[in-house]
Amino acid sequence: EDFIRPGHLNPDLMRCELHRVWVVEANLKPGMRHINPKRTFYLDEDSYQIVLIDHYDARGELWRLSEAHCINYYEVPTFWSTLDVHYDLQSGRYVGQGFDNTMPVNTFNVNMNPGDFTPQALRTRGVR
């Protein structure tokens, strides 16, 4: 109950460290429409994991913010998100996933092969 606060997570209970990132600005192509005409992605320099996204509205104002709280999974090894939080800065609301620390967050033992990604395999799974 100390972690989730009105409007944001409790920063006193989060571990943060400075990290070098690649900054990628994505702008909507002229003549196209999208809920976010501009986004700025911040990718961890070592893993290329997206750790932060700024979402802008049609007026060019910062509208939403997405954070990926990452940890090292040494047994894999990989650096991956364990908690994802998306803030709506205009309404003051946010949503997060990955709060349950009593269950494994990610499993990396799924065996995949190129045939799992064919159009037929996707149709079989009901993805259209």
Short mmCIF file of N, CA and C in Angstrom, two decimals:
data_model
loop_
_atom_site.label_atom_id
_atom_site.label_comp_id
_atom_site.label_asym_id
_atom_site.label_seq_id
_atom_site.Cartn_x
_atom_site.Cartn_y
_atom_site.Cartn_z
N GLU A 1 0.81 -1.21 0.00
CA GLU A 1 0.00 0.00 0.00
C GLU A 1 0.85 1.27 0.00
N ASP A 2 2.14 1.15 0.32
CA ASP A 2 3.01 2.33 0.29
C ASP A 2 3.53 2.64 -1.11
N PHE A 3 3.46 1.68 -2.01
CA PHE A 3 4.06 1.85 -3.34
C PHE A 3 3.16 2.62 -4.30
N ILE A 4 1.87 2.33 -4.27
CA ILE A 4 0.92 2.95 -5.20
C ILE A 4 0.35 4.20 -4.54
N ARG A 5 0.56 5.34 -5.19
CA ARG A 5 0.11 6.63 -4.67
C ARG A 5 -0.84 7.28 -5.67
N PRO A 6 -1.65 8.23 -5.23
CA PRO A 6 -2.48 8.97 -6.19
C PRO A 6 -1.60 9.72 -7.19
N GLY A 7 -1.80 9.46 -8.46
CA GLY A 7 -1.09 10.17 -9.52
C GLY A 7 0.25 9.61 -9.93
N HIS A 8 0.90 8.79 -9.08
CA HIS A 8 2.22 8.26 -9.43
C HIS A 8 2.64 7.19 -8.43
N LEU A 9 3.65 6.44 -8.80
CA LEU A 9 4.24 5.48 -7.87
C LEU A 9 5.13 6.23 -6.89
N ASN A 10 5.34 5.66 -5.72
CA ASN A 10 6.17 6.28 -4.70
C ASN A 10 7.64 6.22 -5.11
N PRO A 11 8.26 7.35 -5.47
CA PRO A 11 9.65 7.32 -5.93
C PRO A 11 10.64 6.91 -4.84
N ASP A 12 10.25 7.02 -3.57
CA ASP A 12 11.15 6.63 -2.48
C ASP A 12 11.37 5.12 -2.45
N LEU A 13 10.47 4.37 -3.09
CA LEU A 13 10.58 2.91 -3.06
C LEU A 13 11.09 2.32 -4.37
N MET A 14 11.55 3.18 -5.26
CA MET A 14 12.09 2.72 -6.54
C MET A 14 13.58 3.00 -6.59
N ARG A 15 14.30 2.07 -7.20
CA ARG A 15 15.74 2.25 -7.38
C ARG A 15 15.97 2.76 -8.79
N CYS A 16 16.61 3.90 -8.90
CA CYS A 16 16.90 4.49 -10.20
C CYS A 16 18.39 4.77 -10.29
N GLU A 17 18.92 4.66 -11.50
CA GLU A 17 20.31 5.02 -11.72
C GLU A 17 20.43 5.65 -13.09
N LEU A 18 21.39 6.56 -13.21
CA LEU A 18 21.64 7.18 -14.51
C LEU A 18 22.17 6.13 -15.48
N HIS A 19 21.71 6.21 -16.70
CA HIS A 19 22.13 5.26 -17.71
C HIS A 19 22.16 5.97 -19.04
N ARG A 20 23.13 5.64 -19.86
CA ARG A 20 23.17 6.22 -21.20
C ARG A 20 22.07 5.60 -22.04
N VAL A 21 21.41 6.45 -22.83
CA VAL A 21 20.32 5.98 -23.69
C VAL A 21 20.49 6.55 -25.09
N TRP A 22 19.90 5.83 -26.04
CA TRP A 22 19.74 6.35 -27.39
C TRP A 22 18.37 7.03 -27.43
N VAL A 23 18.28 8.20 -28.05
CA VAL A 23 17.03 8.93 -28.15
C VAL A 23 16.54 8.84 -29.59
N VAL A 24 15.33 8.32 -29.77
CA VAL A 24 14.75 8.18 -31.10
C VAL A 24 13.44 8.96 -31.12
N GLU A 25 13.38 9.96 -32.00
CA GLU A 25 12.15 10.74 -32.14
C GLU A 25 11.38 10.20 -33.33
N ALA A 26 10.12 9.87 -33.10
CA ALA A 26 9.25 9.33 -34.15
C ALA A 26 8.16 10.33 -34.45
N ASN A 27 8.09 10.79 -35.70
CA ASN A 27 7.09 11.76 -36.13
C ASN A 27 6.19 11.13 -37.18
N LEU A 28 4.93 11.45 -37.11
CA LEU A 28 3.94 10.93 -38.05
C LEU A 28 4.22 11.46 -39.46
N LYS A 29 4.07 10.58 -40.44
CA LYS A 29 4.25 10.99 -41.83
C LYS A 29 3.16 11.98 -42.22
N PRO A 30 3.50 12.95 -43.06
CA PRO A 30 2.48 13.91 -43.51
C PRO A 30 1.30 13.20 -44.17
N GLY A 31 0.11 13.67 -43.89
CA GLY A 31 -1.10 13.09 -44.47
C GLY A 31 -1.63 11.88 -43.73
N MET A 32 -0.95 11.43 -42.69
CA MET A 32 -1.39 10.27 -41.91
C MET A 32 -1.98 10.74 -40.59
N ARG A 33 -2.77 9.85 -39.95
CA ARG A 33 -3.38 10.17 -38.66
C ARG A 33 -3.00 9.11 -37.63
N HIS A 34 -2.80 9.54 -36.41
CA HIS A 34 -2.50 8.62 -35.30
C HIS A 34 -2.79 9.36 -34.01
N ILE A 35 -3.14 8.64 -32.97
CA ILE A 35 -3.42 9.26 -31.67
C ILE A 35 -2.19 9.99 -31.13
N ASN A 36 -1.00 9.50 -31.46
CA ASN A 36 0.25 10.15 -31.05
C ASN A 36 1.03 10.57 -32.30
N PRO A 37 0.89 11.81 -32.74
CA PRO A 37 1.63 12.23 -33.93
C PRO A 37 3.14 12.31 -33.71
N LYS A 38 3.55 12.32 -32.45
CA LYS A 38 4.98 12.34 -32.13
C LYS A 38 5.22 11.54 -30.86
N ARG A 39 6.30 10.76 -30.88
CA ARG A 39 6.74 10.06 -29.68
C ARG A 39 8.26 10.12 -29.63
N THR A 40 8.78 10.15 -28.43
CA THR A 40 10.22 10.09 -28.23
C THR A 40 10.51 8.84 -27.41
N PHE A 41 11.36 7.98 -27.95
CA PHE A 41 11.73 6.72 -27.31
C PHE A 41 13.14 6.85 -26.73
N TYR A 42 13.33 6.34 -25.53
CA TYR A 42 14.64 6.32 -24.89
C TYR A 42 15.02 4.85 -24.72
N LEU A 43 16.06 4.42 -25.44
CA LEU A 43 16.49 3.03 -25.44
C LEU A 43 17.79 2.89 -24.66
N ASP A 44 17.82 1.93 -23.75
CA ASP A 44 19.04 1.63 -23.00
C ASP A 44 20.16 1.35 -24.00
N GLU A 45 21.29 2.02 -23.80
CA GLU A 45 22.40 1.92 -24.76
C GLU A 45 22.97 0.50 -24.89
N ASP A 46 22.96 -0.26 -23.82
CA ASP A 46 23.56 -1.59 -23.86
C ASP A 46 22.63 -2.67 -24.36
N SER A 47 21.34 -2.58 -24.01
CA SER A 47 20.40 -3.67 -24.34
C SER A 47 19.41 -3.30 -25.44
N TYR A 48 19.29 -2.02 -25.75
CA TYR A 48 18.29 -1.49 -26.69
C TYR A 48 16.86 -1.67 -26.18
N GLN A 49 16.70 -1.97 -24.92
CA GLN A 49 15.38 -2.05 -24.29
C GLN A 49 14.82 -0.64 -24.18
N ILE A 50 13.55 -0.45 -24.59
CA ILE A 50 12.92 0.86 -24.43
C ILE A 50 12.60 1.04 -22.94
N VAL A 51 13.16 2.09 -22.35
CA VAL A 51 12.96 2.32 -20.92
C VAL A 51 12.03 3.49 -20.63
N LEU A 52 11.79 4.34 -21.62
CA LEU A 52 10.93 5.50 -21.42
C LEU A 52 10.37 5.94 -22.77
N ILE A 53 9.11 6.37 -22.78
CA ILE A 53 8.50 6.91 -23.99
C ILE A 53 7.72 8.17 -23.62
N ASP A 54 7.97 9.25 -24.36
CA ASP A 54 7.17 10.47 -24.26
C ASP A 54 6.16 10.44 -25.39
N HIS A 55 4.87 10.59 -25.07
CA HIS A 55 3.79 10.58 -26.07
C HIS A 55 3.24 12.00 -26.16
N TYR A 56 3.18 12.55 -27.37
CA TYR A 56 2.69 13.91 -27.58
C TYR A 56 1.33 13.90 -28.24
N ASP A 57 0.51 14.90 -27.92
CA ASP A 57 -0.82 15.00 -28.53
C ASP A 57 -0.74 15.81 -29.83
N ALA A 58 -1.90 16.05 -30.46
CA ALA A 58 -1.96 16.73 -31.75
C ALA A 58 -1.48 18.18 -31.66
N ARG A 59 -1.51 18.76 -30.46
CA ARG A 59 -1.03 20.14 -30.28
C ARG A 59 0.48 20.20 -30.06
N GLY A 60 1.12 19.03 -29.97
CA GLY A 60 2.55 18.99 -29.71
C GLY A 60 2.90 19.05 -28.23
N GLU A 61 1.89 18.89 -27.37
CA GLU A 61 2.09 18.92 -25.92
C GLU A 61 2.33 17.51 -25.40
N LEU A 62 3.20 17.40 -24.39
CA LEU A 62 3.44 16.11 -23.76
C LEU A 62 2.13 15.64 -23.11
N TRP A 63 1.66 14.46 -23.49
CA TRP A 63 0.37 13.96 -23.07
C TRP A 63 0.52 12.77 -22.14
N ARG A 64 1.30 11.80 -22.55
CA ARG A 64 1.47 10.58 -21.78
C ARG A 64 2.94 10.25 -21.63
N LEU A 65 3.23 9.42 -20.65
CA LEU A 65 4.59 8.99 -20.37
C LEU A 65 4.54 7.51 -20.02
N SER A 66 5.43 6.74 -20.61
CA SER A 66 5.51 5.29 -20.31
C SER A 66 6.89 4.98 -19.76
N GLU A 67 6.92 4.21 -18.69
CA GLU A 67 8.18 3.81 -18.06
C GLU A 67 8.27 2.29 -18.01
N ALA A 68 9.44 1.77 -18.31
CA ALA A 68 9.72 0.35 -18.13
C ALA A 68 10.79 0.25 -17.05
N HIS A 69 10.41 -0.30 -15.91
CA HIS A 69 11.36 -0.49 -14.81
C HIS A 69 12.02 -1.84 -15.04
N CYS A 70 13.31 -1.82 -15.29
CA CYS A 70 14.03 -3.02 -15.75
C CYS A 70 14.96 -3.57 -14.69
N ILE A 71 15.24 -4.85 -14.83
CA ILE A 71 16.23 -5.51 -13.99
C ILE A 71 17.04 -6.47 -14.85
N ASN A 72 18.17 -6.88 -14.31
CA ASN A 72 18.97 -7.90 -14.98
C ASN A 72 18.44 -9.27 -14.61
N TYR A 73 18.19 -10.07 -15.63
CA TYR A 73 17.88 -11.49 -15.42
C TYR A 73 19.17 -12.23 -15.71
N TYR A 74 19.98 -12.42 -14.70
CA TYR A 74 21.31 -12.97 -14.87
C TYR A 74 21.30 -14.40 -15.39
N GLU A 75 20.26 -15.15 -15.07
CA GLU A 75 20.21 -16.56 -15.48
C GLU A 75 19.96 -16.72 -16.97
N VAL A 76 19.49 -15.68 -17.68
CA VAL A 76 19.15 -15.82 -19.10
C VAL A 76 20.38 -15.67 -20.01
N PRO A 77 21.22 -14.71 -20.00
CA PRO A 77 21.16 -13.41 -19.36
C PRO A 77 20.48 -12.38 -20.27
N THR A 78 19.73 -11.46 -19.65
CA THR A 78 19.14 -10.35 -20.39
C THR A 78 18.75 -9.25 -19.42
N PHE A 79 18.53 -8.09 -19.95
CA PHE A 79 18.05 -6.92 -19.22
C PHE A 79 16.65 -6.66 -19.75
N TRP A 80 15.62 -6.74 -18.89
CA TRP A 80 14.24 -6.67 -19.38
C TRP A 80 13.36 -5.98 -18.35
N SER A 81 12.21 -5.51 -18.80
CA SER A 81 11.31 -4.82 -17.87
C SER A 81 10.61 -5.80 -16.94
N THR A 82 10.40 -5.35 -15.73
CA THR A 82 9.68 -6.15 -14.74
C THR A 82 8.41 -5.44 -14.29
N LEU A 83 8.37 -4.12 -14.46
CA LEU A 83 7.20 -3.31 -14.12
C LEU A 83 7.05 -2.24 -15.20
N ASP A 84 5.88 -2.16 -15.81
CA ASP A 84 5.60 -1.15 -16.83
C ASP A 84 4.49 -0.24 -16.32
N VAL A 85 4.73 1.07 -16.42
CA VAL A 85 3.76 2.05 -15.94
C VAL A 85 3.52 3.08 -17.04
N HIS A 86 2.23 3.39 -17.27
CA HIS A 86 1.84 4.36 -18.29
C HIS A 86 1.02 5.46 -17.61
N TYR A 87 1.52 6.69 -17.72
CA TYR A 87 0.89 7.85 -17.08
C TYR A 87 0.16 8.70 -18.12
N ASP A 88 -1.05 9.14 -17.79
CA ASP A 88 -1.77 10.15 -18.56
C ASP A 88 -1.58 11.45 -17.80
N LEU A 89 -0.73 12.33 -18.31
CA LEU A 89 -0.37 13.54 -17.58
C LEU A 89 -1.49 14.57 -17.55
N GLN A 90 -2.42 14.51 -18.49
CA GLN A 90 -3.52 15.47 -18.50
C GLN A 90 -4.61 15.09 -17.51
N SER A 91 -4.91 13.80 -17.38
CA SER A 91 -5.97 13.38 -16.46
C SER A 91 -5.44 13.06 -15.06
N GLY A 92 -4.13 12.82 -14.96
CA GLY A 92 -3.55 12.46 -13.66
C GLY A 92 -3.69 10.98 -13.33
N ARG A 93 -4.16 10.18 -14.28
CA ARG A 93 -4.33 8.74 -14.04
C ARG A 93 -3.11 7.98 -14.55
N TYR A 94 -2.95 6.76 -14.02
CA TYR A 94 -1.90 5.89 -14.54
C TYR A 94 -2.32 4.44 -14.37
N VAL A 95 -1.67 3.58 -15.14
CA VAL A 95 -1.91 2.16 -15.06
C VAL A 95 -0.55 1.47 -15.09
N GLY A 96 -0.45 0.40 -14.33
CA GLY A 96 0.80 -0.36 -14.29
C GLY A 96 0.54 -1.84 -14.35
N GLN A 97 1.53 -2.57 -14.83
CA GLN A 97 1.44 -4.03 -14.82
C GLN A 97 2.77 -4.60 -14.35
N GLY A 98 2.68 -5.69 -13.61
CA GLY A 98 3.87 -6.32 -13.07
C GLY A 98 4.07 -6.04 -11.59
N PHE A 99 3.01 -5.63 -10.88
CA PHE A 99 3.12 -5.30 -9.46
C PHE A 99 3.28 -6.51 -8.56
N ASP A 100 2.88 -7.69 -9.01
CA ASP A 100 2.89 -8.88 -8.15
C ASP A 100 4.30 -9.44 -8.05
N ASN A 101 4.95 -9.25 -6.94
CA ASN A 101 6.32 -9.75 -6.79
C ASN A 101 6.38 -11.15 -6.19
N THR A 102 5.23 -11.82 -6.10
CA THR A 102 5.23 -13.19 -5.58
C THR A 102 5.24 -14.23 -6.70
N MET A 103 5.14 -13.78 -7.95
CA MET A 103 5.12 -14.71 -9.08
C MET A 103 6.24 -14.32 -10.05
N PRO A 104 6.73 -15.29 -10.82
CA PRO A 104 7.74 -14.95 -11.82
C PRO A 104 7.17 -13.94 -12.81
N VAL A 105 7.94 -12.92 -13.11
CA VAL A 105 7.47 -11.87 -14.00
C VAL A 105 7.60 -12.32 -15.45
N ASN A 106 8.74 -12.79 -15.81
CA ASN A 106 9.00 -13.22 -17.19
C ASN A 106 9.55 -14.63 -17.20
N THR A 107 9.12 -15.38 -18.17
CA THR A 107 9.74 -16.67 -18.41
C THR A 107 10.38 -16.60 -19.79
N PHE A 108 11.61 -16.99 -19.87
CA PHE A 108 12.36 -16.88 -21.11
C PHE A 108 12.67 -18.26 -21.69
N ASN A 109 11.92 -19.28 -21.27
CA ASN A 109 12.22 -20.63 -21.70
C ASN A 109 11.27 -21.13 -22.79
N VAL A 110 10.66 -20.22 -23.55
CA VAL A 110 9.75 -20.61 -24.61
C VAL A 110 10.58 -20.91 -25.86
N ASN A 111 10.44 -22.13 -26.37
CA ASN A 111 11.16 -22.50 -27.58
C ASN A 111 10.36 -22.06 -28.80
N MET A 112 10.96 -21.25 -29.64
CA MET A 112 10.31 -20.73 -30.84
C MET A 112 11.16 -21.11 -32.04
N ASN A 113 10.51 -21.17 -33.19
CA ASN A 113 11.25 -21.37 -34.43
C ASN A 113 10.63 -20.48 -35.49
N PRO A 114 11.30 -20.26 -36.61
CA PRO A 114 10.78 -19.34 -37.63
C PRO A 114 9.38 -19.70 -38.12
N GLY A 115 9.01 -20.98 -38.11
CA GLY A 115 7.68 -21.39 -38.54
C GLY A 115 6.56 -20.87 -37.64
N ASP A 116 6.89 -20.47 -36.41
CA ASP A 116 5.88 -19.91 -35.50
C ASP A 116 5.42 -18.53 -35.93
N PHE A 117 6.13 -17.91 -36.87
CA PHE A 117 5.84 -16.54 -37.26
C PHE A 117 5.34 -16.42 -38.69
N THR A 118 4.93 -17.51 -39.29
CA THR A 118 4.37 -17.46 -40.63
C THR A 118 2.93 -16.94 -40.56
N PRO A 119 2.40 -16.41 -41.67
CA PRO A 119 1.00 -15.97 -41.66
C PRO A 119 0.04 -17.09 -41.25
N GLN A 120 0.30 -18.32 -41.71
CA GLN A 120 -0.58 -19.43 -41.36
C GLN A 120 -0.55 -19.70 -39.85
N ALA A 121 0.63 -19.66 -39.25
CA ALA A 121 0.73 -19.90 -37.80
C ALA A 121 -0.02 -18.82 -37.03
N LEU A 122 0.04 -17.59 -37.49
CA LEU A 122 -0.69 -16.50 -36.81
C LEU A 122 -2.18 -16.67 -36.98
N ARG A 123 -2.63 -17.09 -38.19
CA ARG A 123 -4.07 -17.31 -38.39
C ARG A 123 -4.56 -18.46 -37.51
N THR A 124 -3.75 -19.48 -37.34
CA THR A 124 -4.14 -20.62 -36.51
C THR A 124 -4.35 -20.19 -35.07
N ARG A 125 -3.58 -19.22 -34.62
CA ARG A 125 -3.72 -18.71 -33.24
C ARG A 125 -4.84 -17.68 -33.10
N GLY A 126 -5.50 -17.34 -34.19
CA GLY A 126 -6.60 -16.39 -34.13
C GLY A 126 -6.19 -14.95 -34.23
N VAL A 127 -4.94 -14.69 -34.60
CA VAL A 127 -4.47 -13.31 -34.77
C VAL A 127 -4.73 -12.89 -36.20
N ARG A 128 -5.39 -11.76 -36.37
CA ARG A 128 -5.69 -11.26 -37.72
C ARG A 128 -5.27 -9.83 -37.85
#
